[in-house]
Amino acid sequence: MKSVVAQLLESALAKLPELADLIADIAIESTVERTRDSSHGDFASNIAMRLAKPARKSPRDVAASIVKQLSDSDQVDKVEVAGPGFINFHLSAAAFQQELRTILDQGICYGRQPARERPRILLEFVSANPTGPLHVGHGRLAAFGATVGNLLEAAGYTVEREYYVNDAGRQMDILGVSVWLRWLESQGTTIPFPEAGYRGDYVRDIAGDIDTGDATVISAEELTDGLPEGDMEALIEALIARAIETLGPDGFDRIRQQSLESIRADIEDDLAEFGVTFDRWYSEQSLTTEGRIDAALAALEKSGNVYERDGAIWFRATDFGDEKDRVVIRANGKKTYFASDIAYHFDKRQRGFDLLIDILGADHHGYVTRVGGGLAAMGYAADDLIVDLVQFVALYRDGEKVAMTTRGGKFITLRQLRNEVGNDAARFFYVSRSNDQHLDFDLDIAKSESNDNPVYYIQYAHARIASVFRQLEERSLEWNDTSGCDNLSLLVEPQEKKLLTTLSRYPEVIELSANNRAPQHLVHYLRDLANDFHTYYNAHVFIVDDDKLRDARLVLVTATRIVIANGLAILGVSAPETM
RNA sequence: GCGCCCGUAGCUCAGUCGGAUAGAGCACCAGAUUCCUAAUCUGGGGGUCGCAGGUUCGAAUCCUGCCGGGCGCGCCA
């Protein structure tokens, strides 16, 4: 609908070259917005105010000369200049009726934009280390990322979703040794569990399932003989060394890989149950085995952006806005995690993705300049990488903050949260706040089946509409949608007009939410839409004796159901027929 | 110390590219059902948009400084 107004303005300006020249760099559509107050019409443009200064005329004069050039349209009832120089458009009833027919015609496609070739987007999210189950913080990354992916697709983009599996490095050794120690325990060899190991119960479960091959059980004395005391980091290092010497490198690797795969598969199941799926699980190990880190480092070398100092190889990150240079190869010859990161992003770009979007926890903010700098150093634009940082989640129960510590394995898992409040409420609450806002997740509200739960409020509107049609059937009446579409002019009640207006905003909301990667706009919109529907429901009966009015009202109500269902689908929330 | 994010009603938060009288929900108060699901609806009170400057036709929004909260600053992963 917005484009109707923008086009009218555009053709009017075409007749005013002296004005049009002044705003060559402004998209006319960007001057058009919904009005907040219906007495100002449906849409307003501030274009005259923006033109006033360069044109050296008063905003109202500019507005008047534009309005004079506007051609008549059956979509517009009235145009007026108001306030400091707004041009207000009052759309016709016919325009809204047309939109209603569009909603019915397009159904589940309503609000989606046609596919566009570019940019191809690679969306990376969650990417939690595979050292244990996902917790509630990862849940927010999952829900946010999945919803952003859905929004971008609705906006016409091609999106691939990827999970980066940190399956290399020391943490995998620690996982392996943790599982080994738990396995030994199950065989009767028990020592105090190391502080630096992974202590969650899931480690015992893995140890119980694992195939250890011909591994021999050693005694506690053999296990602890000569181990360092006091320093927990040194202790875990020594235990890893002991595992390798006892099991052999292959034997230890076997435990390590099984443990990793067990956890990774569990994460995949957990997310799938949450409605979050990925096109690819990208292994960090594969960066090394396929030589991608070396390739990236060679590209950096070639562009002259690395140098040697103190026996290490450094990336000139300061040349790209970072506060200090970063090591890529340590003096001991090992590559850093940062080297993997830039290699991974270099590879994403080389696979043909134009735009890389990373959804990361807020503690990763230092990473943005560095990786963007790495891309720039390798010949790509730093702007090709967008990082959305998602702030932390605090759980509240009975008005109290729920204490969570990662240490000691005492944290609430995503699975526990989903079991407690349900997938729908979890998906909804996670995206109801801006990603750069800390999230206070109130378990009691998410669980409550009552009026203070916004998820149910929206779902209830959908179920009520389904119920209206069940009633229709019970009364042996039929809905003639053709008749309904022919009689939309009967929809004259204020609640009907309000609902029509809100429905017609949906495509704009999708576009806005997608462009800003801001699902909370859609959440708020759906709440508004449900509110308009409930108000209508309470004010008027839909199944009336008058066939034409009934058919028309059922068109409006059906359109409402379509838009609610479409919006909830993007959020990953179900749209129930009954509640 | 440096960097990033946040500060809007009692509470939790929206507020698009700077736009007209700053909005929701919860909580609080008062009402609505012979009728399609009351998990609903209607009305009401409640604001120094952290503070101080600046930019301009116009600032919650942009700029500077300050105050308060969170997070991050490794040849860890």
XYZ file of C-alpha atoms (C1' of nucleotides) in Angstrom:
656
model
C 0.000 0.000 0.000
C 2.845 2.268 0.867
C 4.171 1.971 -2.660
C 0.894 3.345 -4.026
C 1.507 6.584 -2.169
C 5.185 6.631 -3.098
C 4.341 6.228 -6.775
C 1.837 9.064 -6.676
C 4.452 11.297 -5.143
C 7.020 10.174 -7.620
C 4.928 11.047 -10.651
C 4.003 14.383 -9.101
C 7.667 15.211 -8.579
C 8.446 14.213 -12.129
C 6.406 17.225 -13.118
C 8.453 19.444 -10.830
C 12.020 18.999 -12.071
C 13.372 21.894 -10.031
C 12.320 20.016 -6.870
C 13.076 16.525 -8.082
C 16.697 17.478 -8.747
C 17.128 18.451 -5.124
C 16.262 15.041 -3.764
C 17.953 12.782 -6.257
C 19.587 10.919 -3.394
C 16.454 10.386 -1.304
C 14.228 7.406 -1.954
C 10.728 8.826 -2.075
C 9.286 5.768 -0.412
C 11.501 6.489 2.572
C 9.655 9.752 3.172
C 6.330 7.959 3.432
C 5.251 6.538 6.746
C 2.131 5.388 8.508
C 0.503 8.073 10.574
C 0.202 7.589 14.272
C -3.067 9.502 14.469
C -5.856 8.534 12.087
C -6.993 12.152 11.849
C -3.793 12.642 9.854
C -4.941 10.094 7.299
C -3.306 6.748 6.607
C 0.094 7.766 5.288
C 2.139 10.942 5.575
C 5.174 12.134 3.694
C 7.679 14.579 5.102
C 9.218 15.174 1.718
C 8.242 18.849 1.612
C 10.028 19.509 4.873
C 13.148 17.851 3.580
C 12.975 19.871 0.380
C 12.167 23.191 1.976
C 15.677 24.194 2.848
C 17.433 23.398 -0.441
C 14.465 24.877 -2.336
C 14.552 27.941 -0.105
C 10.816 27.915 0.300
C 8.568 27.232 3.234
C 7.709 23.573 3.781
C 4.009 24.251 3.397
C 4.545 26.006 0.050
C 6.595 23.090 -1.237
C 3.920 20.705 -0.020
C 1.207 22.682 -1.740
C 3.004 22.678 -5.065
C 3.518 18.907 -4.861
C -0.084 18.272 -3.940
C -1.180 20.353 -6.908
C 0.622 17.953 -9.247
C -0.787 14.773 -7.700
C -2.996 12.899 -10.105
C -6.297 11.457 -9.029
C -6.393 7.869 -7.916
C -9.231 5.602 -6.878
C -6.937 4.483 -4.046
C -6.902 7.908 -2.465
C -9.842 9.846 -1.085
C -8.146 12.974 0.086
C -4.736 14.597 0.274
C -3.986 17.526 2.493
C -1.110 19.602 3.741
C -0.953 19.621 7.517
C 1.114 20.740 10.471
C 4.583 22.010 9.656
C 4.378 20.666 6.087
C 3.334 17.026 6.083
C 1.428 15.723 3.089
C -1.284 13.468 4.469
C -2.953 10.796 2.379
C -6.357 9.427 3.247
C -6.730 6.180 1.377
C -10.057 5.067 -0.001
C -12.146 2.191 1.280
C -11.542 0.562 -2.097
C -7.814 0.528 -1.458
C -8.251 -1.408 1.772
C -10.775 -3.745 0.201
C -8.291 -4.494 -2.530
C -5.661 -5.340 0.061
C -8.072 -7.761 1.696
C -8.574 -9.592 -1.582
C -4.807 -9.739 -1.994
C -4.446 -11.392 1.408
C -6.980 -14.069 0.492
C -5.418 -14.603 -2.931
C -1.866 -14.893 -1.645
C -2.615 -16.853 1.512
C 0.572 -18.149 3.104
C 2.606 -16.073 0.656
C 1.082 -12.781 1.792
C 3.783 -10.492 3.113
C 6.573 -12.319 1.289
C 8.596 -10.541 -1.324
C 9.683 -12.056 -4.613
C 13.004 -13.857 -4.627
C 16.056 -11.748 -5.361
C 19.395 -12.969 -6.631
C 21.690 -10.923 -4.485
C 22.967 -10.792 -1.892
C 23.255 -14.462 -1.041
C 23.365 -14.610 2.725
C 25.214 -16.985 5.009
C 23.667 -16.877 8.448
C 25.771 -18.369 11.198
C 24.248 -18.773 14.627
C 24.359 -20.719 17.879
C 27.814 -22.282 17.175
C 28.066 -23.227 20.845
C 31.082 -25.328 21.756
C 30.232 -29.037 21.604
C 31.378 -29.679 25.138
C 27.966 -29.964 26.753
C 24.263 -29.402 26.259
C 22.897 -26.021 25.186
C 21.819 -23.724 27.974
C 19.242 -20.965 28.065
C 21.652 -18.374 26.682
C 22.188 -20.480 23.561
C 18.425 -20.761 23.309
C 18.185 -17.061 22.682
C 20.806 -17.256 19.944
C 18.897 -20.155 18.388
C 15.488 -18.492 18.470
C 16.818 -15.151 17.318
C 18.906 -16.600 14.509
C 16.156 -18.879 13.255
C 13.644 -16.046 13.227
C 16.014 -13.673 11.475
C 16.594 -16.381 8.868
C 12.859 -16.731 8.330
C 12.467 -12.971 8.064
C 15.256 -12.637 5.515
C 13.717 -15.396 3.426
C 10.339 -13.704 3.617
C 12.045 -10.573 2.349
C 13.188 -12.559 -0.678
C 16.784 -13.340 0.201
C 18.495 -16.676 -0.230
C 19.700 -17.706 3.191
C 21.848 -20.628 4.248
C 22.037 -21.440 7.910
C 25.256 -22.715 9.356
C 26.503 -23.943 12.717
C 30.231 -23.693 13.270
C 31.355 -26.661 15.328
C 34.375 -25.845 17.480
C 35.669 -29.389 17.344
C 39.360 -28.591 17.446
C 41.720 -27.540 20.150
C 42.325 -28.148 23.787
C 38.682 -28.159 24.873
C 38.218 -31.373 22.896
C 41.108 -32.952 24.799
C 39.539 -31.889 28.064
C 36.232 -33.368 26.978
C 37.945 -36.586 25.975
C 39.804 -36.917 29.247
C 36.648 -36.106 31.222
C 34.796 -38.938 29.504
C 37.747 -41.284 29.991
C 37.852 -40.540 33.734
C 34.118 -41.170 34.038
C 34.546 -44.412 32.123
C 37.332 -45.490 34.473
C 35.002 -44.649 37.365
C 32.404 -46.974 35.932
C 35.110 -49.650 35.871
C 35.977 -49.091 39.522
C 38.859 -46.620 39.265
C 37.872 -43.450 41.060
C 39.929 -40.347 41.743
C 38.770 -36.860 42.779
C 37.405 -35.311 39.574
C 39.667 -32.524 38.257
C 38.400 -28.977 38.660
C 39.163 -28.100 35.065
C 37.305 -31.109 33.638
C 33.711 -31.117 32.431
C 31.699 -32.227 35.385
C 28.129 -32.330 34.100
C 26.105 -35.518 34.349
C 26.027 -35.777 30.551
C 29.719 -36.753 30.679
C 28.805 -39.863 32.680
C 26.064 -40.682 30.175
C 28.516 -40.487 27.296
C 31.020 -42.625 29.213
C 28.297 -45.226 29.679
C 27.507 -45.422 25.969
C 30.938 -45.133 24.519
C 32.811 -47.864 22.651
C 36.274 -47.939 24.233
C 37.565 -50.802 22.106
C 40.366 -52.674 23.799
C 41.176 -49.951 26.310
C 42.611 -51.334 29.533
C 41.490 -50.284 32.968
C 44.292 -48.828 35.061
C 44.277 -48.477 38.832
C 43.882 -45.190 40.701
C 47.529 -45.433 41.745
C 48.701 -45.784 38.148
C 46.407 -42.978 37.107
C 47.594 -40.453 39.692
C 51.246 -41.436 39.920
C 53.422 -38.371 39.544
C 50.630 -35.927 38.742
C 51.190 -32.260 39.641
C 49.179 -30.857 42.529
C 47.595 -27.476 43.134
C 47.505 -26.036 39.626
C 44.283 -27.236 38.016
C 45.419 -26.350 34.492
C 48.653 -28.321 34.890
C 46.707 -31.220 36.358
C 44.323 -31.523 33.453
C 47.245 -31.252 31.018
C 48.991 -34.108 32.777
C 45.841 -36.211 32.775
C 45.445 -35.682 29.030
C 49.038 -36.821 28.576
C 48.322 -39.858 30.741
C 45.241 -40.705 28.699
C 47.252 -40.580 25.502
C 50.036 -42.718 26.917
C 47.546 -45.256 28.304
C 45.224 -45.461 25.318
C 47.615 -44.537 22.552
C 46.948 -41.494 20.369
C 44.396 -43.379 18.289
C 42.632 -44.802 21.311
C 42.296 -41.380 22.894
C 41.189 -39.818 19.637
C 38.526 -42.460 19.357
C 37.038 -41.474 22.722
C 37.370 -37.807 21.895
C 35.589 -38.076 18.545
C 32.789 -40.212 19.928
C 32.244 -37.768 22.773
C 32.184 -34.854 20.387
C 29.761 -36.532 18.030
C 27.516 -37.588 20.879
C 27.230 -34.015 22.113
C 26.932 -32.521 18.662
C 24.124 -34.924 17.760
C 22.380 -34.121 21.015
C 22.588 -30.400 20.242
C 21.203 -31.046 16.780
C 18.254 -33.003 18.220
C 17.623 -30.374 20.848
C 17.537 -27.604 18.259
C 15.413 -29.620 15.828
C 12.841 -30.124 18.570
C 12.965 -26.362 19.031
C 12.212 -25.888 15.335
C 15.745 -24.695 14.568
C 17.589 -26.449 11.760
C 20.775 -25.845 9.804
C 21.833 -26.395 6.232
C 25.343 -27.227 7.316
C 27.337 -28.156 10.403
C 30.752 -26.779 9.598
C 33.640 -28.500 11.318
C 36.525 -26.436 12.627
C 38.756 -29.501 12.228
C 38.046 -29.469 8.512
C 39.675 -26.059 8.238
C 42.964 -27.698 9.136
C 42.519 -30.967 7.264
C 41.550 -29.154 4.088
C 44.309 -26.596 4.360
C 42.027 -23.608 4.647
C 43.903 -21.991 7.508
C 47.120 -22.130 5.541
C 45.299 -20.721 2.508
C 43.975 -17.803 4.535
C 47.351 -17.151 6.106
C 48.936 -17.239 2.671
C 46.420 -14.651 1.467
C 47.298 -12.431 4.428
C 50.985 -12.923 3.803
C 50.576 -12.066 0.162
C 48.767 -8.830 0.954
C 51.584 -7.895 3.327
C 49.403 -7.820 6.415
C 51.407 -10.150 8.619
C 54.802 -9.868 10.253
C 57.000 -11.779 12.661
C 57.801 -10.676 16.191
C 59.030 -12.579 19.278
C 58.922 -15.793 17.285
C 55.202 -15.439 16.517
C 53.350 -14.378 13.374
C 51.094 -11.344 13.813
C 48.235 -9.888 11.807
C 48.301 -6.116 11.436
C 44.830 -5.706 12.944
C 45.573 -2.110 13.983
C 45.648 -1.173 10.295
C 42.002 -2.221 10.209
C 40.762 -0.385 13.249
C 41.580 -2.877 15.988
C 43.255 -1.698 19.176
C 46.185 -4.085 18.887
C 47.715 -6.517 16.435
C 46.736 -10.163 16.810
C 48.786 -13.310 16.821
C 47.867 -15.877 14.173
C 50.710 -18.360 14.716
C 52.136 -18.707 18.195
C 55.845 -19.008 18.898
C 55.254 -22.731 19.546
C 54.047 -23.089 15.965
C 50.387 -23.579 16.842
C 47.777 -21.513 15.055
C 45.462 -19.412 17.171
C 41.709 -19.557 17.346
C 41.664 -16.227 15.560
C 43.478 -17.812 12.603
C 40.649 -20.340 12.367
C 38.078 -17.573 12.544
C 39.448 -15.598 9.658
C 40.016 -18.747 7.631
C 36.415 -19.738 8.249
C 35.066 -16.356 7.173
C 37.388 -16.255 4.199
C 35.970 -19.622 3.190
C 32.383 -18.432 3.576
C 33.098 -15.595 1.213
C 34.877 -17.900 -1.215
C 31.905 -20.227 -1.271
C 30.047 -17.406 -2.983
C 28.142 -15.763 -0.157
C 28.006 -11.986 -0.523
C 26.785 -11.191 2.930
C 27.906 -12.944 6.094
C 25.711 -12.529 9.128
C 26.942 -13.852 12.481
C 24.654 -14.030 15.467
C 26.913 -14.090 18.506
C 26.756 -13.750 22.251
C 27.501 -10.285 23.580
C 30.819 -11.418 24.994
C 32.152 -11.712 21.428
C 32.108 -8.024 20.630
C 35.883 -7.729 20.457
C 35.752 -10.207 17.610
C 33.890 -8.001 15.147
C 36.662 -5.585 14.214
C 39.225 -8.342 14.108
C 37.409 -10.701 11.769
C 36.086 -7.854 9.627
C 39.660 -6.590 9.451
C 40.850 -10.020 8.413
C 38.330 -10.087 5.574
C 39.365 -6.621 4.483
C 43.018 -7.638 4.554
C 42.229 -10.566 2.284
C 40.585 -8.335 -0.261
C 36.956 -8.349 0.736
C 34.916 -5.535 2.194
C 34.710 -5.443 5.976
C 31.054 -4.496 5.442
C 30.370 -7.931 4.018
C 30.325 -9.120 7.593
C 27.467 -8.137 9.870
C 27.618 -9.249 13.463
C 24.509 -9.076 15.612
C 25.400 -9.388 19.259
C 22.744 -10.901 21.443
C 22.761 -9.899 25.088
C 22.496 -12.296 27.996
C 19.449 -13.990 29.418
C 18.476 -13.946 33.062
C 15.790 -16.327 34.242
C 13.302 -15.299 36.885
C 11.129 -17.588 38.936
C 8.819 -16.405 41.731
C 10.256 -12.942 41.231
C 13.769 -14.163 41.991
C 16.680 -14.364 39.625
C 17.627 -17.997 39.019
C 21.294 -18.520 39.869
C 23.314 -20.089 37.092
C 26.975 -20.993 36.994
C 28.691 -22.832 34.201
C 31.281 -24.136 36.615
C 30.257 -27.377 38.203
C 27.680 -27.936 35.484
C 24.990 -26.070 37.377
C 23.030 -24.294 34.681
C 19.558 -24.491 33.210
C 19.596 -26.217 29.841
C 17.565 -25.196 26.865
C 15.852 -28.549 27.087
C 14.759 -27.904 30.659
C 13.417 -24.529 29.678
C 11.513 -25.959 26.733
C 10.021 -28.664 28.921
C 9.001 -26.145 31.511
C 7.410 -23.426 29.365
C 6.920 -25.136 25.988
C 8.521 -24.403 22.649
C 6.001 -21.759 21.611
C 6.435 -19.580 24.661
C 10.216 -20.009 24.567
C 10.511 -19.050 20.893
C 8.225 -16.086 21.436
C 9.825 -14.696 24.589
C 13.343 -15.047 23.235
C 12.647 -12.733 20.295
C 10.302 -10.321 21.993
C 13.142 -8.002 22.952
C 15.704 -6.220 20.868
C 18.881 -8.317 20.614
C 20.980 -5.607 22.233
C 18.730 -5.543 25.263
C 19.336 -7.845 28.194
C 16.518 -10.340 28.452
C 14.727 -10.995 31.694
C 12.905 -14.230 31.018
C 10.063 -14.650 33.476
C 9.271 -18.349 33.703
C 6.025 -17.763 35.559
C 4.599 -15.520 32.847
C 5.809 -17.793 30.051
C 4.096 -20.716 31.744
C 0.892 -18.995 32.740
C -2.158 -19.872 30.717
C -3.746 -16.552 31.321
C -4.273 -13.066 30.092
C -0.804 -11.882 31.046
C 0.819 -14.226 28.541
C 1.145 -12.556 25.146
C 1.795 -15.828 23.291
C -1.566 -17.213 24.251
C -3.212 -13.917 23.547
C -2.151 -14.103 19.906
C -2.745 -17.820 19.541
C -6.159 -17.389 21.107
C -7.146 -14.946 18.396
C -6.245 -17.573 15.803
C -8.140 -20.313 17.640
C -11.189 -18.097 18.011
C -11.318 -17.546 14.274
C -11.102 -21.277 13.678
C -13.910 -21.653 16.166
C -16.087 -19.192 14.264
C -15.871 -21.434 11.237
C -16.680 -24.499 13.314
C -19.782 -22.666 14.526
C -20.691 -21.856 10.973
C -20.599 -25.524 10.134
C -22.605 -26.474 13.195
C -25.323 -24.122 12.089
C -25.199 -25.625 8.613
C -24.213 -22.335 7.033
C -21.697 -21.853 4.261
C -19.226 -19.084 3.701
C -19.372 -17.738 0.158
C -16.031 -16.002 -0.222
C -16.865 -14.634 -3.680
C -19.947 -12.966 -2.306
C -17.858 -11.780 0.620
C -15.277 -10.172 -1.627
C -18.056 -8.493 -3.615
C -19.596 -7.019 -0.480
C -16.592 -5.652 1.331
C -18.123 -2.187 1.212
C -20.434 -3.375 3.987
C -17.472 -3.333 6.372
C -18.018 0.121 7.813
C -17.704 -0.361 11.556
C -14.796 1.434 13.219
C -13.401 -1.874 14.507
C -13.477 -3.202 10.952
C -11.604 -0.230 9.590
C -9.020 -0.491 12.338
C -8.493 -4.182 11.634
C -8.195 -3.519 7.897
C -5.576 -0.871 8.496
C -3.546 -3.125 10.769
C -3.736 -6.041 8.346
C -2.466 -3.871 5.508
C 0.612 -2.975 7.563
C 1.855 -6.559 7.636
C 4.130 -6.444 4.549
C 5.725 -3.259 5.866
C 6.346 -4.912 9.224
C 8.022 -7.897 7.584
C 10.247 -5.639 5.529
C 11.172 -3.538 8.532
C 11.858 -6.553 10.730
C 13.954 -8.227 8.050
C 15.996 -5.172 7.125
C 16.823 -4.405 10.720
C 17.028 -8.032 11.766
C 14.613 -7.043 14.501
C 11.989 -9.711 15.166
C 10.534 -7.743 18.040
C 8.729 -5.511 15.538
C 6.819 -8.537 14.307
C 6.070 -9.614 17.864
C 4.614 -6.240 18.705
C 2.676 -6.141 15.482
C 1.061 -9.515 16.101
C 0.055 -8.388 19.546
C -1.579 -5.304 18.038
C -3.319 -7.353 15.396
C -4.669 -9.811 17.950
C -5.866 -6.896 20.029
C -7.742 -5.393 17.064
C -9.314 -8.750 16.370
C -10.413 -9.394 19.954
C -11.895 -5.931 20.105
C -13.818 -6.565 16.903
C -14.934 -9.955 18.172
C -16.363 -8.441 21.314
C -18.059 -5.572 19.542
C -19.747 -7.431 16.680
C -21.163 -10.814 15.822
C -19.776 -12.259 12.596
C -22.346 -14.975 11.935
C -25.287 -12.697 11.278
C -28.470 -13.454 9.361
C -27.654 -11.078 6.515
C -25.765 -13.306 4.027
C -23.810 -10.543 2.384
C -22.627 -8.931 5.592
C -21.762 -12.330 7.045
C -19.744 -13.298 3.974
C -17.903 -9.984 4.022
C -17.086 -10.238 7.729
C -15.816 -13.750 7.243
C -13.469 -12.461 4.545
C -12.036 -9.985 7.017
C -11.737 -12.610 9.702
C -10.123 -15.092 7.321
C -7.578 -12.498 6.269
C -6.814 -11.972 9.954
C -6.279 -15.665 10.432
C -3.922 -15.778 7.446
C -1.805 -12.903 8.684
C -1.605 -14.226 12.249
C -0.619 -17.666 10.971
C 1.996 -16.214 8.609
C 3.498 -14.064 11.332
C 3.579 -16.856 13.906
C 5.181 -19.180 11.347
C 8.047 -16.725 10.958
C 8.484 -16.680 14.718
C 8.433 -20.468 14.792
C 5.316 -20.474 16.973
C 2.338 -22.710 16.264
C -1.062 -21.342 15.268
C -3.542 -23.671 16.991
C -7.105 -24.339 15.789
C -8.340 -24.879 19.317
C -7.138 -23.908 22.750
C 42.512 2.651 31.883
C 40.449 1.524 26.790
C 36.334 -0.499 23.772
C 31.099 -2.273 22.875
C 25.880 -2.382 24.651
C 22.080 -0.369 27.801
C 19.454 3.811 30.798
C 11.916 5.812 28.358
C 5.466 5.098 33.405
C 5.771 1.461 39.968
C 7.756 -3.279 36.955
C 9.172 -5.479 31.930
C 9.900 -3.102 27.460
C 8.486 -0.889 22.028
C 9.587 3.626 19.658
C 11.690 2.654 11.770
C 15.368 7.413 8.182
C 15.141 13.138 13.316
C 8.567 14.466 12.492
C 2.703 16.167 14.470
C -0.105 15.359 21.428
C 6.220 9.766 23.675
C 3.308 4.113 23.242
C 2.185 -1.230 24.863
C 1.836 -5.213 28.478
C 1.898 -6.249 33.724
C 0.334 -4.123 38.304
C -3.644 -0.699 40.344
C -8.986 1.377 40.068
C -14.003 1.105 37.775
C -17.128 -1.596 34.377
C -18.979 -5.385 30.266
C -21.336 -12.025 29.057
C -29.736 -14.200 27.352
C -25.031 -13.924 21.218
C -19.437 -17.019 17.224
C -14.163 -19.749 23.207
C -14.114 -14.298 29.363
C -7.007 -17.350 27.717
C -11.696 -11.708 25.823
C -13.325 -6.533 25.804
C -14.274 -1.063 27.511
C -12.786 3.174 30.492
C -9.258 5.555 34.129
C -4.918 7.337 36.806
C 0.374 7.171 36.057
C 6.500 10.534 32.206
C 12.266 15.898 34.007
C 12.766 9.830 27.714
C 19.719 9.198 33.371
C 22.076 14.565 33.741
C 24.191 18.929 31.133
C 25.374 21.292 26.721
C 25.243 21.364 21.173
C 23.295 20.641 15.940
C 17.942 22.456 13.420
C 12.042 24.367 11.116
C 11.745 20.078 14.549
C 15.598 15.636 19.164
C 13.713 9.862 23.179
C 16.292 9.466 18.283
C 22.248 12.771 15.844
C 27.107 15.028 18.296
C 30.191 16.148 22.940
C 30.936 15.625 28.163
C 29.377 13.490 32.732
C 26.659 9.780 35.993
C 24.809 4.703 36.618
C 24.446 -0.738 35.040
C 26.177 -5.020 31.935
C 30.036 -7.189 28.947
C 34.865 -7.507 26.816
C 39.981 -6.306 26.551
C 45.472 -13.615 26.359
C 50.989 -16.277 21.931
C 42.977 -19.232 26.055
C 39.108 -21.819 23.343
